[in-house]
GROMACS .gro file of C-alpha atoms in nm:
model
  348
    1MET     CA    1  -0.800  -1.369  -1.584
    2SER     CA    2  -0.922  -1.267  -1.238
    3ASN     CA    3  -0.920  -1.497  -0.936
    4ARG     CA    4  -1.299  -1.479  -0.926
    5MET     CA    5  -1.321  -1.601  -1.284
    6ILE     CA    6  -1.078  -1.885  -1.209
    7ASN     CA    7  -1.283  -1.982  -0.901
    8LEU     CA    8  -1.591  -2.010  -1.123
    9LEU     CA    9  -1.417  -2.198  -1.404
   10VAL     CA   10  -1.239  -2.463  -1.193
   11PRO     CA   11  -1.550  -2.654  -1.073
   12ALA     CA   12  -1.725  -2.613  -1.409
   13ILE     CA   13  -1.426  -2.754  -1.600
   14ALA     CA   14  -1.387  -3.035  -1.346
   15VAL     CA   15  -1.748  -3.146  -1.392
   16ILE     CA   16  -1.734  -3.119  -1.771
   17LEU     CA   17  -1.412  -3.322  -1.787
   18GLY     CA   18  -1.563  -3.586  -1.560
   19LEU     CA   19  -1.872  -3.616  -1.780
   20LEU     CA   20  -1.662  -3.629  -2.099
   21VAL     CA   21  -1.433  -3.902  -1.970
   22GLY     CA   22  -1.742  -4.080  -1.838
   23ALA     CA   23  -1.887  -4.069  -2.189
   24ILE     CA   24  -1.567  -4.223  -2.325
   25VAL     CA   25  -1.587  -4.502  -2.067
   26MET     CA   26  -1.947  -4.575  -2.170
   27LEU     CA   27  -1.847  -4.581  -2.537
   28LEU     CA   28  -1.556  -4.816  -2.474
   29SER     CA   29  -1.788  -5.039  -2.269
   30GLY     CA   30  -2.032  -5.062  -2.561
   31TYR     CA   31  -2.304  -4.833  -2.427
   32ASP     CA   32  -2.459  -4.515  -2.563
   33PRO     CA   33  -2.338  -4.214  -2.356
   34VAL     CA   34  -2.609  -3.989  -2.500
   35ALA     CA   35  -2.881  -4.230  -2.385
   36GLY     CA   36  -2.700  -4.262  -2.054
   37TYR     CA   37  -2.690  -3.890  -1.986
   38ILE     CA   38  -3.050  -3.847  -2.104
   39ALA     CA   39  -3.149  -4.114  -1.852
   40LEU     CA   40  -2.947  -3.931  -1.588
   41TRP     CA   41  -3.127  -3.605  -1.669
   42HIS     CA   42  -3.469  -3.768  -1.650
   43GLY     CA   43  -3.369  -3.934  -1.324
   44ILE     CA   44  -3.309  -3.589  -1.179
   45PHE     CA   45  -3.570  -3.368  -1.349
   46GLY     CA   46  -3.800  -3.618  -1.523
   47ASP     CA   47  -4.108  -3.546  -1.310
   48SER     CA   48  -4.210  -3.392  -0.978
   49TYR     CA   49  -4.137  -3.715  -0.791
   50ALA     CA   50  -3.781  -3.727  -0.926
   51ILE     CA   51  -3.727  -3.362  -0.834
   52GLY     CA   52  -3.854  -3.423  -0.480
   53GLU     CA   53  -3.631  -3.726  -0.433
   54THR     CA   54  -3.334  -3.536  -0.572
   55ILE     CA   55  -3.384  -3.251  -0.325
   56ARG     CA   56  -3.424  -3.509  -0.048
   57GLN     CA   57  -3.092  -3.664  -0.150
   58ILE     CA   58  -2.923  -3.323  -0.157
   59THR     CA   59  -3.016  -3.248   0.206
   60PRO     CA   60  -2.760  -3.467   0.388
   61TYR     CA   61  -2.494  -3.374   0.132
   62ILE     CA   62  -2.529  -3.007   0.226
   63LEU     CA   63  -2.474  -3.085   0.592
   64ALA     CA   64  -2.189  -3.331   0.529
   65GLY     CA   65  -2.025  -3.072   0.303
   66LEU     CA   66  -2.061  -2.805   0.571
   67ALA     CA   67  -1.898  -3.039   0.825
   68VAL     CA   68  -1.594  -3.093   0.604
   69ALA     CA   69  -1.578  -2.730   0.489
   70PHE     CA   70  -1.594  -2.592   0.843
   71ALA     CA   71  -1.300  -2.809   0.947
   72PHE     CA   72  -1.105  -2.712   0.634
   73ARG     CA   73  -1.164  -2.342   0.695
   74THR     CA   74  -1.021  -2.379   1.045
   75GLY     CA   75  -0.713  -2.576   0.945
   76LEU     CA   76  -0.840  -2.928   1.015
   77PHE     CA   77  -0.925  -3.228   0.796
   78ASN     CA   78  -1.229  -3.406   0.934
   79ILE     CA   79  -1.244  -3.740   0.752
   80GLY     CA   80  -1.467  -3.868   1.033
   81VAL     CA   81  -1.786  -3.709   0.899
   82GLU     CA   82  -1.915  -4.054   0.801
   83GLY     CA   83  -1.885  -4.189   1.155
   84GLN     CA   84  -2.029  -3.872   1.307
   85LEU     CA   85  -2.322  -3.896   1.067
   86ILE     CA   86  -2.388  -4.256   1.172
   87VAL     CA   87  -2.391  -4.182   1.546
   88GLY     CA   88  -2.605  -3.874   1.484
   89TRP     CA   89  -2.852  -4.086   1.288
   90PHE     CA   90  -2.877  -4.338   1.570
   91ALA     CA   91  -2.908  -4.079   1.848
   92SER     CA   92  -3.185  -3.888   1.670
   93VAL     CA   93  -3.380  -4.207   1.599
   94TYR     CA   94  -3.341  -4.325   1.958
   95VAL     CA   95  -3.478  -3.999   2.098
   96GLY     CA   96  -3.749  -3.998   1.830
   97ALA     CA   97  -3.867  -4.348   1.921
   98ALA     CA   98  -3.802  -4.372   2.295
   99PHE     CA   99  -3.982  -4.058   2.415
  100ASP     CA  100  -4.343  -3.950   2.371
  101LEU     CA  101  -4.350  -3.572   2.379
  102PRO     CA  102  -4.537  -3.287   2.210
  103LYS     CA  103  -4.405  -3.222   1.860
  104PHE     CA  104  -4.274  -2.874   1.938
  105ILE     CA  105  -4.047  -3.033   2.200
  106HIS     CA  106  -3.988  -3.378   2.055
  107LEU     CA  107  -3.871  -3.282   1.705
  108PRO     CA  108  -3.616  -3.017   1.814
  109LEU     CA  109  -3.494  -3.251   2.088
  110ALA     CA  110  -3.437  -3.536   1.842
  111ILE     CA  111  -3.257  -3.305   1.598
  112LEU     CA  112  -3.036  -3.169   1.878
  113ALA     CA  113  -2.962  -3.524   1.992
  114GLY     CA  114  -2.823  -3.602   1.646
  115ALA     CA  115  -2.611  -3.286   1.647
  116ALA     CA  116  -2.487  -3.356   2.001
  117ALA     CA  117  -2.391  -3.715   1.916
  118GLY     CA  118  -2.194  -3.602   1.611
  119ALA     CA  119  -2.025  -3.329   1.814
  120LEU     CA  120  -1.934  -3.575   2.089
  121TRP     CA  121  -1.788  -3.821   1.837
  122ALA     CA  122  -1.572  -3.541   1.694
  123PHE     CA  123  -1.465  -3.421   2.040
  124LEU     CA  124  -1.214  -3.703   2.095
  125PRO     CA  125  -1.014  -3.642   1.774
  126GLY     CA  126  -1.013  -3.271   1.857
  127LEU     CA  127  -0.892  -3.340   2.211
  128LEU     CA  128  -0.614  -3.573   2.093
  129LYS     CA  129  -0.507  -3.317   1.832
  130ALA     CA  130  -0.505  -3.033   2.084
  131LYS     CA  131  -0.337  -3.211   2.375
  132MET     CA  132  -0.114  -3.476   2.215
  133LYS     CA  133  -0.068  -3.348   1.857
  134ILE     CA  134  -0.212  -3.673   1.716
  135HIS     CA  135  -0.319  -3.605   1.358
  136GLU     CA  136  -0.697  -3.583   1.327
  137VAL     CA  137  -0.698  -3.773   0.994
  138ILE     CA  138  -0.572  -4.093   1.157
  139VAL     CA  139  -0.810  -4.073   1.452
  140THR     CA  140  -1.120  -3.981   1.252
  141ILE     CA  141  -1.062  -4.259   0.997
  142MET     CA  142  -1.046  -4.518   1.274
  143MET     CA  143  -1.347  -4.371   1.452
  144ASN     CA  144  -1.556  -4.417   1.138
  145TYR     CA  145  -1.523  -4.794   1.176
  146ILE     CA  146  -1.581  -4.776   1.551
  147ALA     CA  147  -1.902  -4.579   1.489
  148LEU     CA  148  -2.027  -4.826   1.230
  149HIS     CA  149  -1.982  -5.135   1.445
  150VAL     CA  150  -2.084  -4.977   1.776
  151VAL     CA  151  -2.408  -4.850   1.624
  152ASN     CA  152  -2.475  -5.190   1.466
  153ALA     CA  153  -2.432  -5.349   1.808
  154LEU     CA  154  -2.662  -5.091   1.970
  155ILE     CA  155  -2.930  -5.154   1.709
  156LYS     CA  156  -2.915  -5.529   1.771
  157THR     CA  157  -2.934  -5.474   2.146
  158TRP     CA  158  -3.226  -5.232   2.116
  159SER     CA  159  -3.421  -5.453   1.875
  160GLY     CA  160  -3.356  -5.777   2.066
  161GLY     CA  161  -3.129  -5.922   1.800
  162GLY     CA  162  -3.305  -5.769   1.500
  163ASP     CA  163  -3.151  -5.561   1.226
  164LYS     CA  164  -3.347  -5.238   1.262
  165THR     CA  165  -3.477  -5.001   1.527
  166ASP     CA  166  -3.833  -4.912   1.610
  167ARG     CA  167  -3.985  -4.639   1.396
  168ILE     CA  168  -3.981  -4.288   1.533
  169LEU     CA  169  -4.304  -4.135   1.659
  170GLU     CA  170  -4.490  -3.893   1.438
  171SER     CA  171  -4.409  -3.614   1.684
  172ALA     CA  172  -4.037  -3.649   1.598
  173SER     CA  173  -4.075  -3.678   1.222
  174LEU     CA  174  -3.954  -3.428   0.964
  175ARG     CA  175  -4.191  -3.576   0.706
  176SER     CA  176  -4.416  -3.321   0.534
  177GLU     CA  177  -4.749  -3.408   0.377
  178PHE     CA  178  -4.742  -3.071   0.201
  179LEU     CA  179  -4.399  -3.118   0.040
  180SER     CA  180  -4.477  -3.481  -0.037
  181SER     CA  181  -4.802  -3.395  -0.215
  182LEU     CA  182  -4.626  -3.125  -0.419
  183THR     CA  183  -4.378  -3.384  -0.546
  184ASP     CA  184  -4.610  -3.674  -0.625
  185TYR     CA  185  -4.565  -3.831  -0.280
  186SER     CA  186  -4.186  -3.838  -0.275
  187ARG     CA  187  -3.994  -3.857   0.054
  188LEU     CA  188  -3.907  -3.487   0.045
  189HIS     CA  189  -3.916  -3.349   0.400
  190TYR     CA  190  -3.847  -3.035   0.602
  191GLY     CA  191  -3.484  -3.135   0.647
  192ILE     CA  192  -3.391  -2.925   0.343
  193LEU     CA  193  -3.492  -2.617   0.544
  194VAL     CA  194  -3.272  -2.728   0.834
  195ALA     CA  195  -2.980  -2.777   0.595
  196LEU     CA  196  -3.021  -2.431   0.441
  197LEU     CA  197  -3.047  -2.279   0.789
  198MET     CA  198  -2.715  -2.443   0.879
  199VAL     CA  199  -2.557  -2.282   0.572
  200VAL     CA  200  -2.646  -1.945   0.724
  201VAL     CA  201  -2.523  -2.057   1.067
  202MET     CA  202  -2.182  -2.158   0.930
  203TRP     CA  203  -2.149  -1.829   0.742
  204PHE     CA  204  -2.246  -1.630   1.051
  205ILE     CA  205  -2.004  -1.815   1.280
  206LEU     CA  206  -1.705  -1.780   1.048
  207GLU     CA  207  -1.766  -1.432   0.913
  208LYS     CA  208  -1.953  -1.240   1.182
  209THR     CA  209  -1.826  -1.364   1.519
  210THR     CA  210  -1.506  -1.326   1.719
  211THR     CA  211  -1.506  -1.701   1.776
  212GLY     CA  212  -1.509  -1.763   1.402
  213PHE     CA  213  -1.220  -1.522   1.352
  214GLU     CA  214  -1.017  -1.704   1.616
  215LEU     CA  215  -1.097  -2.045   1.467
  216LYS     CA  216  -0.977  -1.933   1.124
  217ALA     CA  217  -0.670  -1.762   1.268
  218VAL     CA  218  -0.564  -2.071   1.461
  219GLY     CA  219  -0.609  -2.284   1.151
  220PHE     CA  220  -0.406  -2.043   0.942
  221ASN     CA  221  -0.114  -1.997   1.183
  222GLU     CA  222  -0.107  -2.153   1.530
  223HIS     CA  223   0.210  -1.978   1.642
  224ALA     CA  224   0.094  -1.628   1.547
  225SER     CA  225  -0.247  -1.695   1.707
  226GLU     CA  226  -0.085  -1.813   2.028
  227TYR     CA  227   0.136  -1.503   2.034
  228ALA     CA  228  -0.181  -1.293   1.996
  229GLY     CA  229  -0.326  -1.458   2.308
  230MET     CA  230  -0.563  -1.709   2.149
  231LYS     CA  231  -0.610  -2.048   2.313
  232ILE     CA  232  -0.496  -2.296   2.051
  233GLY     CA  233  -0.620  -2.617   2.212
  234LYS     CA  234  -0.964  -2.480   2.290
  235ASN     CA  235  -1.014  -2.358   1.935
  236ILE     CA  236  -0.901  -2.687   1.780
  237ILE     CA  237  -1.148  -2.880   1.995
  238LEU     CA  238  -1.428  -2.631   1.929
  239SER     CA  239  -1.370  -2.651   1.554
  240MET     CA  240  -1.398  -3.030   1.554
  241VAL     CA  241  -1.706  -3.021   1.777
  242ILE     CA  242  -1.889  -2.776   1.547
  243SER     CA  243  -1.788  -2.978   1.241
  244GLY     CA  244  -1.913  -3.296   1.410
  245ALA     CA  245  -2.243  -3.127   1.495
  246PHE     CA  246  -2.305  -3.052   1.126
  247ALA     CA  247  -2.228  -3.416   1.044
  248GLY     CA  248  -2.459  -3.541   1.319
  249LEU     CA  249  -2.736  -3.326   1.176
  250ALA     CA  250  -2.686  -3.494   0.838
  251GLY     CA  251  -2.755  -3.826   1.007
  252ALA     CA  252  -3.056  -3.683   1.187
  253MET     CA  253  -3.206  -3.578   0.853
  254GLU     CA  254  -3.181  -3.937   0.732
  255GLY     CA  255  -3.326  -4.082   1.052
  256LEU     CA  256  -3.604  -3.831   1.116
  257GLY     CA  257  -3.687  -3.746   0.757
  258THR     CA  258  -3.602  -4.003   0.492
  259PHE     CA  259  -3.621  -4.338   0.672
  260GLY     CA  260  -3.790  -4.287   1.009
  261ASN     CA  261  -3.568  -4.554   1.166
  262MET     CA  262  -3.220  -4.704   1.141
  263TYR     CA  263  -3.094  -5.045   1.038
  264THR     CA  264  -2.767  -5.234   1.068
  265ARG     CA  265  -2.525  -5.168   0.787
  266GLY     CA  266  -2.257  -5.382   0.628
  267GLY     CA  267  -2.072  -5.069   0.515
  268PHE     CA  268  -2.073  -4.692   0.518
  269THR     CA  269  -2.342  -4.467   0.371
  270GLY     CA  270  -2.081  -4.286   0.162
  271ILE     CA  271  -2.241  -3.949   0.234
  272GLY     CA  272  -1.967  -3.845   0.475
  273PHE     CA  273  -1.688  -3.929   0.231
  274ASP     CA  274  -1.868  -3.759  -0.057
  275GLY     CA  275  -1.894  -3.456   0.172
  276ILE     CA  276  -1.518  -3.408   0.118
  277ALA     CA  277  -1.570  -3.365  -0.256
  278VAL     CA  278  -1.877  -3.148  -0.194
  279ALA     CA  279  -1.669  -2.914   0.023
  280LEU     CA  280  -1.383  -2.903  -0.228
  281LEU     CA  281  -1.619  -2.833  -0.516
  282GLY     CA  282  -1.774  -2.552  -0.313
  283ALA     CA  283  -1.431  -2.404  -0.229
  284ASN     CA  284  -1.513  -2.460   0.141
  285THR     CA  285  -1.764  -2.176   0.141
  286PRO     CA  286  -2.122  -2.211   0.271
  287ILE     CA  287  -2.282  -2.105  -0.057
  288GLY     CA  288  -2.039  -2.315  -0.257
  289VAL     CA  289  -2.131  -2.621  -0.052
  290ILE     CA  290  -2.491  -2.585  -0.168
  291PHE     CA  291  -2.384  -2.606  -0.533
  292GLY     CA  292  -2.153  -2.898  -0.459
  293ALA     CA  293  -2.432  -3.081  -0.277
  294VAL     CA  294  -2.673  -3.016  -0.563
  295LEU     CA  295  -2.426  -3.177  -0.803
  296PHE     CA  296  -2.357  -3.486  -0.593
  297GLY     CA  297  -2.712  -3.534  -0.471
  298SER     CA  298  -2.837  -3.506  -0.828
  299LEU     CA  299  -2.576  -3.749  -0.961
  300LYS     CA  300  -2.644  -4.001  -0.686
  301TYR     CA  301  -3.020  -4.008  -0.733
  302GLY     CA  302  -3.032  -3.946  -1.109
  303SER     CA  303  -2.782  -4.225  -1.176
  304LEU     CA  304  -3.030  -4.477  -1.037
  305ASN     CA  305  -3.230  -4.430  -1.357
  306MET     CA  306  -2.942  -4.514  -1.591
  307PRO     CA  307  -2.947  -4.896  -1.557
  308ASN     CA  308  -3.324  -4.911  -1.624
  309ALA     CA  309  -3.365  -4.643  -1.890
  310ALA     CA  310  -3.036  -4.687  -2.078
  311GLN     CA  311  -2.943  -5.047  -1.985
  312ILE     CA  312  -2.607  -4.929  -1.852
  313PRO     CA  313  -2.477  -5.161  -1.577
  314GLU     CA  314  -2.454  -5.018  -1.228
  315GLU     CA  315  -2.079  -5.080  -1.225
  316VAL     CA  316  -2.029  -4.853  -1.527
  317VAL     CA  317  -2.259  -4.592  -1.375
  318GLN     CA  318  -2.051  -4.589  -1.058
  319ILE     CA  319  -1.734  -4.545  -1.266
  320VAL     CA  320  -1.888  -4.240  -1.434
  321ILE     CA  321  -1.986  -4.087  -1.099
  322ALA     CA  322  -1.641  -4.165  -0.958
  323LEU     CA  323  -1.477  -3.993  -1.255
  324VAL     CA  324  -1.668  -3.673  -1.182
  325ILE     CA  325  -1.552  -3.692  -0.820
  326PHE     CA  326  -1.196  -3.761  -0.937
  327PHE     CA  327  -1.181  -3.453  -1.157
  328VAL     CA  328  -1.332  -3.240  -0.882
  329ALA     CA  329  -1.053  -3.362  -0.656
  330CYS     CA  330  -0.807  -3.254  -0.928
  331GLY     CA  331  -0.937  -2.899  -0.906
  332TYR     CA  332  -0.602  -2.772  -0.780
  333ALA     CA  333  -0.427  -2.895  -1.095
  334ILE     CA  334  -0.694  -2.729  -1.310
  335ARG     CA  335  -0.647  -2.409  -1.112
  336LEU     CA  336  -0.270  -2.416  -1.172
  337PHE     CA  337  -0.328  -2.471  -1.543
  338LEU     CA  338  -0.569  -2.176  -1.570
  339THR     CA  339  -0.339  -1.954  -1.365
  340LYS     CA  340  -0.046  -2.039  -1.592
  341ILE     CA  341  -0.252  -1.958  -1.904
  342SER     CA  342  -0.359  -1.628  -1.746
  343LYS     CA  343   0.003  -1.533  -1.667
  344ASN     CA  344   0.119  -1.623  -2.016
  345LYS     CA  345  -0.151  -1.403  -2.171
  346GLY     CA  346  -0.057  -1.123  -1.933
  347ALA     CA  347   0.311  -1.152  -2.031
  348LYS     CA  348   0.223  -1.119  -2.400
   0.00000   0.00000   0.00000
């Protein structure tokens, strides 16, 4: 069995196992798994509105997955995507609401503000990793909580004690009347085009530029890269900054496209953490991230239909979704199993 075939089989088997175990959980809980999965299917593809909302949900997952995958490809583990997404969301909404500019200036400026905020939030973990060898996992986890509570405080300050910001101006909005009308007035917006563009950007940086080669080389072997004359610290920081920019863009898509404002939160969005599984499912490749995001975005939105259409409690639905994520995370074990089977067949 070739490596390419194994790479294709691992995510497929992971998803199938997750759905099968999810079906068992529904059966043991006294619910019909067939009705549950039919409801899930209709929640994703039932009509044009559902399709539009599913694509809208996929958009931030693509960007969060790119953020995690870019860090992975360069030898880093950016668990801080959630916090970077939150600060990017706030920064884009602030620029979108606070300035009155022509659309061709205002919209790009608001998007760039989100990317810049995410990049800045990732800069500190990169700096600490490069200069003091402090592990980025520890720093990024803590900075997620700092981002959540700092942004909540900023929203309250901006709104005079309220729990949400002003709405962005139309000139900063990613909303599309055309896409909305095609999908029965869903919240589908032009952010999906931005996300797909960033897939190309990540591919180009990593595969077609000297900078990308250096980033991957440093992640693969710092000592050999340093011997070859590469600047280790600079590349570590740059990798985190680019990863943070992708995460900030994910937040900007939510602020400028889906919601048009931001509100205080009692907890995380979950998109940044799910981005880890999206990246793993996509084997940390730009194209793979798209497929991973399609899976998770579809599950997240489609599962909302399961309690209503199949009378399956939300708690059970979340267990089913978590099981899919769990088996995706076990992809390495599945890979080892398939590799062992392949070797045994080859030996015979």
